[in-house]
Amino acid sequence: MCEHVARLEVLKYANLKQNKRIIIFFFFCVASLCFFFFCFCFAAVYVFLWTSVAIQFLAAMEVFEVEVVSDAQPFYASSYFILPLSVVLLYLTFKLLWRPRLPPGPRPWPIVGNLPSIAPVRFRCFMEWAERYGPIISVWMGSNLNVVVSNAELAREVLKDKDQAVASRQLTRAAARFSRNGQDLIWADYGPHYVKVRKLCTLELFTPKRLEALRSIREEEVAAMVNSIYQDCLIADDKALSVKRYLSAVAFNNITRIAFGKRFVNDEGKIDPQGVEFKEVIAQGMRLGASLKLSEHIPFLRWLYPLQEEEFAKHGARRDSLTKTIMQEHAIARERSGASKQHFVDALLSLQQQYSLSETTVIGLLWDMITAGMDTTAISAEWAMAELIRNPRVQKKAQEEIDRVIGQDRVVSETDFPDLPYLQCVAKEALRLHPPTPLMLPHKASEDVKIGGYDIPKGTTVHVNVYAIARDPSIWKDPLTFRPERFLEEDIDIKGHDYRLLPFGAGRRVCPGAQLGLNMVELMLARLLHHFSWAPPTGVDPHEINMTERPGVVTFMAKPLEALATPRLPENLYQNIKFIPE
Ligand code: HEM
């Protein structure tokens, strides 16, 4: 009995399912018929209208004569209105029905998009998603579409084939305030202003001649760093040193001297009032930039996080006033001596008229150099040192090369680099595994463009995950191993010509300071390795060094590197530098 009831239940259920299918099928047929009927009517009216207008036009051109029936006159007249209306309607229908074929990616939530599932270290998260969804992915940050590419072929397509279409910048509200709506270089959209200032950078600021003229600055600064480490070693030789502290100081002094012609710190390590103000301006800028993050992506949250207009204005005024004072000092010095110096501030002041640069642009460019050139170089050198301490074999091999070429009675100079190929490979390998800007800077599509066969709508933010590409096992043998020899086996360009390795980006927006950055990093490494032997703090195994990254646009080490330094050269090579104000 029970079995019989159960069978009836099953049959009832099967019937219900069958009925449901028939209803859906019927509904689908009716919907399709309606749709085709609608399309047919639409097309018929459309063809009829166009034909009538064409006839009128040809008649007006006297190609042939048309006997106009008086009854049709109102219809012809109304076609003048109906026609544009139908074109607009057709356009709207097309816009409504057409969906761009976007790259795949994790399913977004309403309003917040993928924000809740993006891990703090974004480039690692995007690398994992690329493994799951493919080398080109869509990531929704609130209502903003971001497209991330993670292989060398797509990087080439973005940075070479479609370069111009994606060479603009996505400006956050903070970046817009800092750059006065892109009147500088870094945040300028691709256009006449960008082309002008970029040309100025290439032809005037970063020329081999100017870099050579500024070499003495870089060499003095690393000598000061070596002296400072040496002094600290003398105080306590078994105390672990914070490597980041020395590298940040040398990067700060290098960049402020190269760009502003100023050493704000005296030879005893004391910072002057202008230097204090300088550091305050940088710190305040970072605070203001960080205060807006979430609301950047969810427009309706902006009322909760209104832009601190007053704070931004104050910060801008403070930065301008400090920069103008320094610019005036240089202008007076130039008038007095009649000669211009090589620092960027002097170059910009003497070229201001020739390139018709506004004062805002000059100030913007000077600060771009600080923003782009300071942390990137310190970060690269810190990661390289961490890898050298984790890999004593590589450290020893690099030291042997330096000892062989330089010896023990002089210090390394940048002019020695061509004779130090292994050292250059160490720098390249560190930049491969730890690019300081792993997603480069965000590019923006200034028009609809196709990438990897997908539709990328105008306004999309485009990122190249150079971190993921440099660890791609289909390109690199043992990608996670720190092995500088790979660059001796194959000479791979690092400055934007080989899409497997792009720490400086490539194409129109490639880093203009790449050579300067490389020189600074290689010089820091050369002196650190020549003057000292490096080991982990007592009791720490080299492989226990924390190699994870801190979240952010640039990748500081999550835990700043600490290490023991042991001097290895005669005492006279650690002398302090006497800095004469410039
Ligand atoms: C190891 C050091 C450095 C690395 C790894 C590095 C990397 C980069 C990257 C990836 C970009 C973005 C490229 C893009 O958006 O497509 C960039 C842009 C830029 N870098 Fe560097 N950089 C370094 C050092 C420097 C230095 C020393 C300076 C100048 C003093 C500098 C000035 C700039 C400027 C002005 C831009 C903006 C270019 C533009 O938007 O057209 N960089 N850099």
Coordinates of C-alpha atoms in Angstrom, one line a residue, residues 103-499:
P103 CA 37.1 39.3 -18.6
P104 CA 36.1 36.6 -16.0
G105 CA 36.6 37.1 -12.3
P106 CA 35.1 36.5 -8.9
R107 CA 31.4 37.1 -8.7
P108 CA 30.9 40.7 -7.4
W109 CA 28.4 41.7 -4.7
P110 CA 26.0 44.5 -5.3
I111 CA 27.4 48.0 -4.3
V112 CA 30.7 46.7 -2.8
G113 CA 31.7 44.5 -5.8
N114 CA 34.7 42.3 -4.8
L115 CA 35.9 44.6 -2.1
P116 CA 35.1 42.2 0.8
S117 CA 37.1 39.4 -0.8
I118 CA 40.2 41.3 -1.8
A119 CA 43.0 40.3 0.6
P120 CA 45.1 43.3 2.0
V121 CA 48.2 42.3 -0.1
R122 CA 46.3 42.9 -3.4
F123 CA 48.9 41.7 -5.9
R124 CA 49.1 38.3 -4.2
C125 CA 45.4 38.0 -4.1
F126 CA 45.1 38.9 -7.8
M127 CA 47.8 36.4 -8.6
E128 CA 45.8 33.7 -6.9
W129 CA 42.6 34.8 -8.8
A130 CA 44.5 34.7 -12.0
E131 CA 45.4 31.1 -11.4
R132 CA 41.7 30.4 -10.9
Y133 CA 40.0 32.6 -13.5
G134 CA 42.8 33.1 -16.1
P135 CA 45.5 35.6 -17.0
I136 CA 43.1 38.5 -17.4
I137 CA 40.5 39.1 -14.7
S138 CA 37.8 41.6 -13.8
V139 CA 37.8 42.9 -10.2
W140 CA 35.0 45.2 -9.1
M141 CA 36.1 47.7 -6.5
G142 CA 32.7 49.0 -5.6
S143 CA 31.3 50.3 -8.9
N144 CA 34.8 50.7 -10.4
L145 CA 35.9 48.0 -12.9
N146 CA 39.5 47.0 -12.6
V147 CA 41.1 44.7 -15.1
V148 CA 44.3 42.9 -14.1
V149 CA 46.6 41.1 -16.6
S150 CA 49.1 38.5 -15.3
N151 CA 51.1 37.1 -18.2
A152 CA 53.8 38.4 -20.5
E153 CA 51.7 38.3 -23.7
L154 CA 48.9 40.4 -22.2
A155 CA 51.4 42.8 -20.6
R156 CA 52.8 43.3 -24.1
E157 CA 49.3 43.9 -25.5
V158 CA 48.5 46.5 -22.7
L159 CA 51.9 48.2 -22.7
K160 CA 52.8 48.1 -26.4
D161 CA 50.0 47.2 -28.8
K162 CA 47.2 49.1 -26.9
D163 CA 49.6 51.4 -25.0
Q164 CA 48.1 54.8 -26.1
A165 CA 44.5 53.7 -25.3
V166 CA 45.4 52.8 -21.7
A167 CA 48.1 55.4 -21.0
S168 CA 45.9 57.7 -18.8
R169 CA 45.8 57.6 -15.1
Q170 CA 43.0 56.8 -12.6
L171 CA 42.9 59.7 -10.2
T172 CA 41.7 59.2 -6.7
R173 CA 40.2 62.3 -5.0
A174 CA 43.4 62.6 -3.0
A175 CA 45.7 62.3 -6.1
A176 CA 43.6 64.8 -7.9
R177 CA 44.1 67.3 -5.0
F178 CA 47.8 66.6 -4.6
S179 CA 48.5 66.9 -8.3
R180 CA 46.1 69.8 -8.9
N181 CA 44.1 67.6 -11.3
G182 CA 47.1 66.1 -13.0
Q183 CA 49.2 69.2 -13.7
D184 CA 52.3 67.1 -12.8
L185 CA 53.7 64.1 -14.6
I186 CA 52.7 61.0 -12.6
W187 CA 48.9 61.8 -12.4
A188 CA 48.6 63.5 -15.8
D189 CA 46.2 61.9 -18.3
Y190 CA 47.8 61.1 -21.6
G191 CA 47.5 64.2 -23.7
P192 CA 49.4 67.3 -24.8
H193 CA 50.4 68.3 -21.3
Y194 CA 51.7 64.8 -20.5
V195 CA 53.6 64.6 -23.8
K196 CA 55.3 67.9 -23.0
V197 CA 56.5 67.1 -19.5
R198 CA 57.5 63.6 -20.4
K199 CA 59.6 65.0 -23.2
L200 CA 61.2 67.4 -20.7
C201 CA 62.0 64.5 -18.4
T202 CA 63.6 62.4 -21.2
L203 CA 65.5 65.1 -22.9
E204 CA 66.5 67.3 -20.0
L205 CA 66.2 65.7 -16.5
F206 CA 67.2 62.0 -16.9
T207 CA 69.9 62.4 -19.5
P208 CA 73.1 60.3 -19.1
K209 CA 75.0 63.6 -18.9
R210 CA 73.0 64.9 -16.0
L211 CA 73.0 61.5 -14.2
E212 CA 76.8 61.5 -14.5
A213 CA 77.0 65.0 -13.2
L214 CA 74.9 64.0 -10.1
R215 CA 77.0 60.8 -9.5
S216 CA 79.1 62.5 -6.8
I217 CA 75.9 63.1 -4.7
R218 CA 75.0 59.4 -4.9
E219 CA 78.5 58.3 -4.0
E220 CA 78.8 60.7 -1.1
E221 CA 75.4 59.5 0.3
V222 CA 76.3 55.8 0.3
A223 CA 79.7 56.7 1.9
A224 CA 77.8 58.5 4.7
M225 CA 75.5 55.4 5.1
V226 CA 78.6 53.1 5.3
N227 CA 80.1 55.4 8.0
S228 CA 76.9 55.5 9.9
I229 CA 76.6 51.6 9.9
Y230 CA 80.3 51.4 10.9
Q231 CA 79.9 53.7 13.8
D232 CA 76.9 51.7 15.1
C233 CA 78.9 48.5 14.7
L234 CA 81.7 50.0 16.8
I235 CA 79.2 50.8 19.6
A236 CA 77.8 47.2 19.7
D237 CA 79.1 44.6 17.2
D238 CA 76.5 41.9 18.2
K239 CA 73.5 44.2 18.0
A240 CA 71.2 43.7 15.1
L241 CA 70.8 46.8 12.9
S242 CA 67.6 48.0 11.3
V243 CA 68.8 47.9 7.7
K244 CA 65.7 49.9 6.5
R245 CA 66.7 52.9 8.7
Y246 CA 70.0 53.4 6.8
L247 CA 68.5 52.7 3.4
S248 CA 65.6 55.1 3.9
A249 CA 68.0 57.8 5.1
V250 CA 70.3 57.4 2.1
A251 CA 67.3 57.4 -0.3
F252 CA 65.9 60.5 1.3
N253 CA 69.2 62.4 1.1
N254 CA 69.9 61.3 -2.4
I255 CA 66.5 62.3 -3.8
T256 CA 66.3 65.6 -1.9
R257 CA 69.7 66.6 -3.1
I258 CA 69.2 65.5 -6.7
A259 CA 65.8 67.1 -7.0
F260 CA 66.0 70.1 -4.6
G261 CA 69.7 70.5 -4.4
K262 CA 69.4 70.4 -0.6
R263 CA 70.8 68.2 2.1
F264 CA 68.5 68.8 5.0
V265 CA 70.6 66.6 7.3
N266 CA 74.1 67.8 8.5
D267 CA 77.1 65.5 8.8
E268 CA 76.3 64.8 12.4
G269 CA 72.9 63.5 11.4
K270 CA 70.9 66.5 12.7
I271 CA 68.0 67.6 10.5
D272 CA 67.5 71.4 9.9
P273 CA 64.1 73.2 10.3
Q274 CA 63.5 73.1 6.5
G275 CA 64.1 69.3 6.6
V276 CA 61.7 68.9 9.5
E277 CA 59.1 70.8 7.5
F278 CA 59.8 68.7 4.4
K279 CA 59.3 65.4 6.3
E280 CA 56.1 66.8 7.9
V281 CA 54.7 67.7 4.5
I282 CA 55.4 64.1 3.3
A283 CA 53.9 62.5 6.4
Q284 CA 50.8 64.8 6.3
G285 CA 50.3 64.0 2.6
M286 CA 50.4 60.2 3.4
R287 CA 47.9 60.7 6.2
L288 CA 45.5 62.6 4.0
G289 CA 45.8 60.1 1.2
A290 CA 45.1 57.1 3.5
S291 CA 42.0 58.7 5.1
L292 CA 39.8 58.2 2.0
K293 CA 40.3 54.6 0.9
L294 CA 36.9 53.0 1.2
S295 CA 34.8 55.9 0.0
E296 CA 36.9 56.1 -3.1
H297 CA 35.2 53.0 -4.4
I298 CA 31.6 53.5 -3.1
P299 CA 30.4 56.9 -4.2
F300 CA 27.4 57.0 -1.9
L301 CA 29.7 56.6 1.1
R302 CA 31.4 59.8 0.2
W303 CA 29.1 61.8 2.4
L304 CA 30.4 59.8 5.3
Y305 CA 34.0 60.5 4.4
P306 CA 33.8 64.0 2.9
L307 CA 37.0 65.3 1.4
Q308 CA 38.8 67.3 4.1
E309 CA 39.0 70.2 1.6
E310 CA 40.5 72.5 4.2
E311 CA 43.2 70.1 5.2
F312 CA 44.1 69.4 1.6
A313 CA 44.2 73.1 0.9
K314 CA 46.4 73.7 3.9
H315 CA 48.7 70.9 2.9
G316 CA 49.0 72.2 -0.6
A317 CA 49.8 75.7 0.6
R318 CA 52.4 74.4 3.0
R319 CA 54.1 72.3 0.3
D320 CA 54.0 75.2 -2.2
S321 CA 55.4 77.7 0.2
L322 CA 58.3 75.4 1.1
T323 CA 59.0 74.6 -2.5
K324 CA 58.9 78.2 -3.6
T325 CA 61.3 79.2 -0.9
I326 CA 63.8 76.6 -2.2
M327 CA 63.2 77.7 -5.8
Q328 CA 63.9 81.3 -4.8
E329 CA 67.1 80.3 -3.1
H330 CA 68.2 78.6 -6.3
A331 CA 67.2 81.5 -8.5
I332 CA 69.2 83.9 -6.3
A333 CA 72.3 81.6 -6.3
R334 CA 72.0 81.4 -10.1
E335 CA 71.8 85.1 -10.5
R336 CA 74.9 85.6 -8.3
S337 CA 77.1 82.9 -9.9
G338 CA 75.7 83.3 -13.4
A339 CA 75.8 79.5 -13.7
S340 CA 73.1 76.9 -13.3
K341 CA 73.6 73.7 -11.3
Q342 CA 72.6 70.2 -12.3
H343 CA 69.9 69.6 -9.7
F344 CA 66.4 69.1 -11.1
V345 CA 65.2 72.3 -9.5
D346 CA 67.8 74.3 -11.5
A347 CA 67.0 72.5 -14.7
L348 CA 63.3 73.1 -14.3
L349 CA 63.8 76.8 -13.5
S350 CA 66.0 77.4 -16.5
L351 CA 63.7 75.5 -18.8
Q352 CA 60.4 76.9 -17.4
Q353 CA 59.9 79.4 -20.3
Q354 CA 61.2 77.2 -23.1
Y355 CA 58.6 74.5 -22.2
S356 CA 56.0 77.0 -20.9
L357 CA 55.7 75.3 -17.6
S358 CA 53.4 76.8 -15.0
E359 CA 54.7 77.2 -11.4
T360 CA 52.2 74.5 -10.4
T361 CA 53.8 72.1 -12.9
V362 CA 57.3 72.8 -11.7
I363 CA 56.3 72.2 -8.1
G364 CA 54.4 69.1 -9.1
L365 CA 57.3 67.6 -11.0
L366 CA 59.7 68.2 -8.1
W367 CA 57.4 66.4 -5.7
D368 CA 56.8 63.6 -8.3
M369 CA 60.5 62.8 -8.0
I370 CA 60.3 62.5 -4.2
T371 CA 57.1 60.4 -4.3
A372 CA 58.4 58.1 -7.1
G373 CA 62.1 57.9 -6.4
M374 CA 62.5 57.7 -2.6
D375 CA 60.7 54.6 -1.3
T376 CA 61.1 52.5 -4.5
T377 CA 64.9 52.6 -4.2
A378 CA 65.1 51.9 -0.4
I379 CA 62.5 49.1 -0.8
S380 CA 64.5 47.4 -3.6
A381 CA 67.7 47.5 -1.7
E382 CA 66.1 46.2 1.5
W383 CA 64.6 43.1 -0.3
A384 CA 67.9 42.5 -2.0
M385 CA 69.7 42.5 1.3
A386 CA 67.1 40.2 2.8
E387 CA 67.7 37.7 0.0
L388 CA 71.5 38.0 0.3
I389 CA 71.3 37.2 4.0
R390 CA 69.0 34.2 3.3
N391 CA 71.4 33.1 0.6
P392 CA 75.0 33.2 2.0
R393 CA 76.2 31.5 -1.2
V394 CA 75.1 34.4 -3.3
Q395 CA 76.4 37.0 -0.8
K396 CA 79.8 35.4 -0.9
K397 CA 79.9 35.1 -4.7
A398 CA 79.0 38.8 -5.0
Q399 CA 81.7 39.8 -2.4
E400 CA 84.3 37.7 -4.2
E401 CA 83.5 39.5 -7.5
I402 CA 83.8 42.9 -5.8
D403 CA 87.1 42.0 -4.0
R404 CA 88.5 40.7 -7.3
V405 CA 87.7 43.9 -9.2
I406 CA 88.1 46.6 -6.6
G407 CA 90.4 45.0 -4.1
Q408 CA 90.7 46.1 -0.4
D409 CA 92.2 49.5 -0.7
R410 CA 89.5 51.6 -2.4
V411 CA 85.7 51.8 -2.5
V412 CA 83.3 50.9 -5.3
S413 CA 82.3 53.6 -7.7
E414 CA 79.4 53.6 -10.3
T415 CA 82.1 53.6 -13.0
D416 CA 83.0 50.0 -11.8
F417 CA 79.6 48.6 -12.6
P418 CA 80.5 47.3 -16.1
D419 CA 83.1 45.1 -14.4
L420 CA 80.7 43.8 -11.8
P421 CA 78.2 41.7 -13.8
Y422 CA 77.2 39.4 -10.9
L423 CA 76.3 42.4 -8.8
Q424 CA 74.0 43.7 -11.5
C425 CA 72.4 40.2 -11.7
V426 CA 71.8 40.4 -7.9
A427 CA 69.9 43.7 -8.3
K428 CA 67.9 42.3 -11.3
E429 CA 67.0 39.1 -9.4
A430 CA 65.9 41.1 -6.4
L431 CA 63.7 43.4 -8.6
R432 CA 62.3 40.2 -10.3
L433 CA 61.2 38.6 -7.0
H434 CA 60.3 41.9 -5.2
P435 CA 59.2 44.6 -7.6
P436 CA 58.6 47.7 -5.3
T437 CA 55.4 48.6 -7.3
P438 CA 54.0 45.1 -8.1
L439 CA 50.9 46.4 -9.9
M440 CA 52.8 49.3 -11.4
L441 CA 50.7 52.5 -11.1
P442 CA 47.1 52.3 -12.2
H443 CA 46.5 53.0 -15.9
K444 CA 43.1 54.1 -17.2
A445 CA 41.4 53.2 -20.5
S446 CA 40.7 56.5 -22.2
E447 CA 38.5 54.8 -24.8
D448 CA 36.8 51.4 -25.3
V449 CA 39.5 48.9 -26.1
K450 CA 39.9 45.2 -26.6
I451 CA 42.4 43.3 -24.5
G452 CA 42.9 39.6 -24.7
G453 CA 39.7 39.5 -26.9
Y454 CA 37.6 41.0 -24.1
D455 CA 35.9 44.4 -24.1
I456 CA 37.5 46.9 -21.8
P457 CA 35.1 49.9 -21.5
K458 CA 36.4 53.4 -21.4
G459 CA 37.2 54.5 -17.8
T460 CA 38.3 51.0 -16.7
T461 CA 41.4 50.9 -14.4
V462 CA 44.0 48.6 -16.0
H463 CA 46.8 47.0 -13.9
V464 CA 49.7 44.8 -15.0
N465 CA 50.6 42.4 -12.2
V466 CA 54.4 42.5 -12.8
Y467 CA 54.9 40.5 -9.5
A468 CA 52.8 37.6 -10.9
I469 CA 54.5 37.7 -14.3
A470 CA 58.0 37.6 -12.7
R471 CA 57.0 34.4 -10.8
D472 CA 55.2 32.7 -13.7
P473 CA 56.5 29.1 -13.8
S474 CA 55.9 28.9 -17.5
I475 CA 58.5 31.6 -18.1
W476 CA 60.9 31.2 -15.2
K477 CA 62.8 28.1 -14.1
D478 CA 62.4 27.6 -10.3
P479 CA 60.7 31.0 -10.1
L480 CA 60.7 31.3 -6.3
T481 CA 64.5 30.6 -6.0
F482 CA 66.8 33.6 -5.6
R483 CA 69.3 32.7 -8.4
P484 CA 71.1 35.7 -10.0
E485 CA 72.9 33.4 -12.3
R486 CA 69.8 33.1 -14.5
F487 CA 70.6 36.6 -15.8
L488 CA 74.2 35.5 -16.7
E489 CA 72.7 32.5 -18.7
E490 CA 70.2 34.8 -20.5
D491 CA 70.6 38.6 -20.8
I492 CA 67.1 39.8 -20.0
D493 CA 66.4 43.5 -20.2
I494 CA 64.8 45.1 -17.1
K495 CA 63.9 48.5 -18.4
G496 CA 60.7 47.8 -20.3
H497 CA 61.8 45.9 -23.5
D498 CA 61.2 42.4 -22.2
Y499 CA 57.6 41.8 -21.0

